[in-house]
C-alpha positions as YAML, in Angstrom:
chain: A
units: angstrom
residues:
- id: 1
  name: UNK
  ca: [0.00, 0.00, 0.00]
- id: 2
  name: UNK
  ca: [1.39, 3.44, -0.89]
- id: 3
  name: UNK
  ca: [1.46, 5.84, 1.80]
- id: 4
  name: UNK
  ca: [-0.73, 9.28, 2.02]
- id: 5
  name: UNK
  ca: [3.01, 11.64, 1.63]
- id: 6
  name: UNK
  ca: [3.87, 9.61, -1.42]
- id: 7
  name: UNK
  ca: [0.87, 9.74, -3.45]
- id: 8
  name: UNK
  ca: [0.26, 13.80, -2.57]
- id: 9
  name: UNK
  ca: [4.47, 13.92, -3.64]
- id: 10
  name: UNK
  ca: [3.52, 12.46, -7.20]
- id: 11
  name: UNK
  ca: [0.21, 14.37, -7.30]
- id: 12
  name: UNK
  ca: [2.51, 17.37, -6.87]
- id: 13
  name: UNK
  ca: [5.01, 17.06, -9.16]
- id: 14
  name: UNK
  ca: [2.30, 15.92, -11.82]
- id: 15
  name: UNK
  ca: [0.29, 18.96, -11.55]
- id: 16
  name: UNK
  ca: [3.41, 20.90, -11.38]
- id: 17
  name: UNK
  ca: [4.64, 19.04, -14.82]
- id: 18
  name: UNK
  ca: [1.14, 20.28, -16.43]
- id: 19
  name: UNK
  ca: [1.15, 23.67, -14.67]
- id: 20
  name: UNK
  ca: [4.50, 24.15, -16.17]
- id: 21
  name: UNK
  ca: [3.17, 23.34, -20.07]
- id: 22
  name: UNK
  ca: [0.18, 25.18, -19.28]
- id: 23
  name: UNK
  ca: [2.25, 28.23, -18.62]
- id: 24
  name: UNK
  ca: [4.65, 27.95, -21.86]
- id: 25
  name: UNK
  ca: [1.43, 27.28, -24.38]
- id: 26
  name: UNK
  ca: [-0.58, 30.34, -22.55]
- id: 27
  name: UNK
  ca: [2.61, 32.63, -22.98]
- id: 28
  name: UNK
  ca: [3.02, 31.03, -26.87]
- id: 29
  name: UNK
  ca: [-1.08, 31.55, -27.89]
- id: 30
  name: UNK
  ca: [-0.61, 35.13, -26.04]
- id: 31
  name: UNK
  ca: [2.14, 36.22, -28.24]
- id: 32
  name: UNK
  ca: [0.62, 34.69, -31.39]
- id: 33
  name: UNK
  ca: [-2.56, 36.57, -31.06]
- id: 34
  name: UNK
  ca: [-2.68, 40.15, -32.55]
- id: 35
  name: UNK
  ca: [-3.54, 42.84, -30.49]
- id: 36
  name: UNK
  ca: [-6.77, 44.63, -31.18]
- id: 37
  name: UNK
  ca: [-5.72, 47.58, -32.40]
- id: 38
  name: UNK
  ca: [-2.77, 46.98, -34.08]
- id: 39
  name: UNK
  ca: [-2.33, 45.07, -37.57]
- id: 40
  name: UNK
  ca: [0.47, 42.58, -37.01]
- id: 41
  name: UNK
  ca: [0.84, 40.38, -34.56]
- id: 42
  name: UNK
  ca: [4.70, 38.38, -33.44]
- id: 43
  name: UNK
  ca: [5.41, 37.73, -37.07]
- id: 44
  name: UNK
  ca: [4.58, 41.04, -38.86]
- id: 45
  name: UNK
  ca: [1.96, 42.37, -41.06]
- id: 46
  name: UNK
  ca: [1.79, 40.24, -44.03]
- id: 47
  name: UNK
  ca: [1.72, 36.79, -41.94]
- id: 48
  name: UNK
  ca: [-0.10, 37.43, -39.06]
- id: 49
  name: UNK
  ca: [-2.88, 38.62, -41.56]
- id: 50
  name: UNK
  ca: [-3.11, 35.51, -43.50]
- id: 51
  name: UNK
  ca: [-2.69, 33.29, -40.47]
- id: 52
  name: UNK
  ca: [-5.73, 34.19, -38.42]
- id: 53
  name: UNK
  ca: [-7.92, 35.75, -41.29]
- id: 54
  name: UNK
  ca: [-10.82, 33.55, -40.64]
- id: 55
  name: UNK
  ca: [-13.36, 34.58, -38.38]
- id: 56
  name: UNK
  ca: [-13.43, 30.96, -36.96]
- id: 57
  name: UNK
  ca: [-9.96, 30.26, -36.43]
- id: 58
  name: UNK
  ca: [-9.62, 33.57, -34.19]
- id: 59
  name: UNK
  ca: [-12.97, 31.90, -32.10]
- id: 60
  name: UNK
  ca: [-10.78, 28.92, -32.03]
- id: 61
  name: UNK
  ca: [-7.79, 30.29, -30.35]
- id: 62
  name: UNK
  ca: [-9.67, 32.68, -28.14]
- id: 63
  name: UNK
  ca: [-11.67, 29.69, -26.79]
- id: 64
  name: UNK
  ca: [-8.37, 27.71, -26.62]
- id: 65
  name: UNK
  ca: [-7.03, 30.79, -24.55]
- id: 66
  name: UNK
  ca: [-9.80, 30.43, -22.37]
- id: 67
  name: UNK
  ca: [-9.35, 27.08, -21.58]
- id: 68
  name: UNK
  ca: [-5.81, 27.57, -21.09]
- id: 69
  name: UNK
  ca: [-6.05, 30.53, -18.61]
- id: 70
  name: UNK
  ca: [-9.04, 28.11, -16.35]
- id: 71
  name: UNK
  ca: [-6.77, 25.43, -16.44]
- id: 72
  name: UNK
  ca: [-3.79, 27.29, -15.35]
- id: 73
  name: UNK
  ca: [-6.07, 29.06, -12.37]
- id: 74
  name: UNK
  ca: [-7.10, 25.56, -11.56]
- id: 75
  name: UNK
  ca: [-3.91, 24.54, -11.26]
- id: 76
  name: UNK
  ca: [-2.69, 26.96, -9.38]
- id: 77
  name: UNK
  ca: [-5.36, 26.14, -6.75]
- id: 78
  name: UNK
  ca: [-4.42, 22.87, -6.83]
- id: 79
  name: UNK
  ca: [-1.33, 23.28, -6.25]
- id: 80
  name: UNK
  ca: [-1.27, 25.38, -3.08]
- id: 81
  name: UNK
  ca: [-4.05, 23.18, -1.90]
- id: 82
  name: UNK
  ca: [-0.94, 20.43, -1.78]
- id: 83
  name: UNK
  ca: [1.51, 22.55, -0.42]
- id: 84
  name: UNK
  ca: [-0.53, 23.17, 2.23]
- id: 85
  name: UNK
  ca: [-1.18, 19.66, 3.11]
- id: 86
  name: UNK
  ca: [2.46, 19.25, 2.89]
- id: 87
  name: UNK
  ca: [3.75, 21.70, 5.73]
- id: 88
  name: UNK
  ca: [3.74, 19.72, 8.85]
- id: 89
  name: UNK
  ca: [4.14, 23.31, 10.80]
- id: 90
  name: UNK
  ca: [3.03, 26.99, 10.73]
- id: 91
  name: UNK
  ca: [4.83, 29.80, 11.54]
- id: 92
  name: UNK
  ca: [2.62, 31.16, 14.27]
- id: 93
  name: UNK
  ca: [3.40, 27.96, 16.07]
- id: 94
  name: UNK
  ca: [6.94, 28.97, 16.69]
- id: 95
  name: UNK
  ca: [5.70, 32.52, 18.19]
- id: 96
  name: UNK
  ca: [5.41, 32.65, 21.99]
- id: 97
  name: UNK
  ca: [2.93, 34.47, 24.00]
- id: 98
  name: UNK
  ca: [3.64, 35.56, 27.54]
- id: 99
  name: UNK
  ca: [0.92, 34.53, 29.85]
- id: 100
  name: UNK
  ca: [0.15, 37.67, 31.49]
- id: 101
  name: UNK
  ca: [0.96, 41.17, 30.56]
- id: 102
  name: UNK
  ca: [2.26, 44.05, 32.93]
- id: 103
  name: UNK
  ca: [-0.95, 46.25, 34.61]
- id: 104
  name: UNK
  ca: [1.28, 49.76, 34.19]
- id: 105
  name: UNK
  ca: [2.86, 48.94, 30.72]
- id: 106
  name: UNK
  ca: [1.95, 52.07, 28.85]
- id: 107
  name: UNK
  ca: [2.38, 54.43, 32.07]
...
């Protein structure tokens, strides 16, 4: 039987694996993608043009973007959901409280 710690330590660094590509294609479809405004996109005027002329292939990718940025925010959550699981301690454990105060501290 495989223990709790090992399963959430390959959970991890699976989720981290596919956070990782997540990032790279997010950053890749952002940069492909013309701005608004302007005319050419990453590769100039005359191929950017061509490339995404369609009305349906710009759907495509903004619906692929989409998908991209949930999955990213969902792994992200997932993520620190792990983490979490993973510290054993918190830092306000290590802070020490006296057990009374002084009566006259501020006079």
């Amino acid at each position: 039987m495989v223990s709790l710690e090992r399963r959430l330590f390959f959970m991890y660094g699976l989720i981290l694996t596919l956070h990782f590509i997540v990032c790279v294609l997010l950053i890749l479809l952002v940069l492909l993608q013309s701005g608004k405004g302007s005319a050419a996109g990453i590769f100039g005027a005359s191929g950017a043009d061509n490339l995404f002329a369609s009305p349906t292939a710009f759907n495509a990718v903004n619906k692929f973007t989409a998908i991209l940025a949930a999955v990213l925010m969902a792994t992200s959550i997932v993520l620190t959901i792990i983490s979490n699981k993973k510290a054993s301690s918190s830092v306000m454990d290590r802070v020490s409280i006296p057990a009374s105060a002084p009566a006259n501290a501020g006079k």
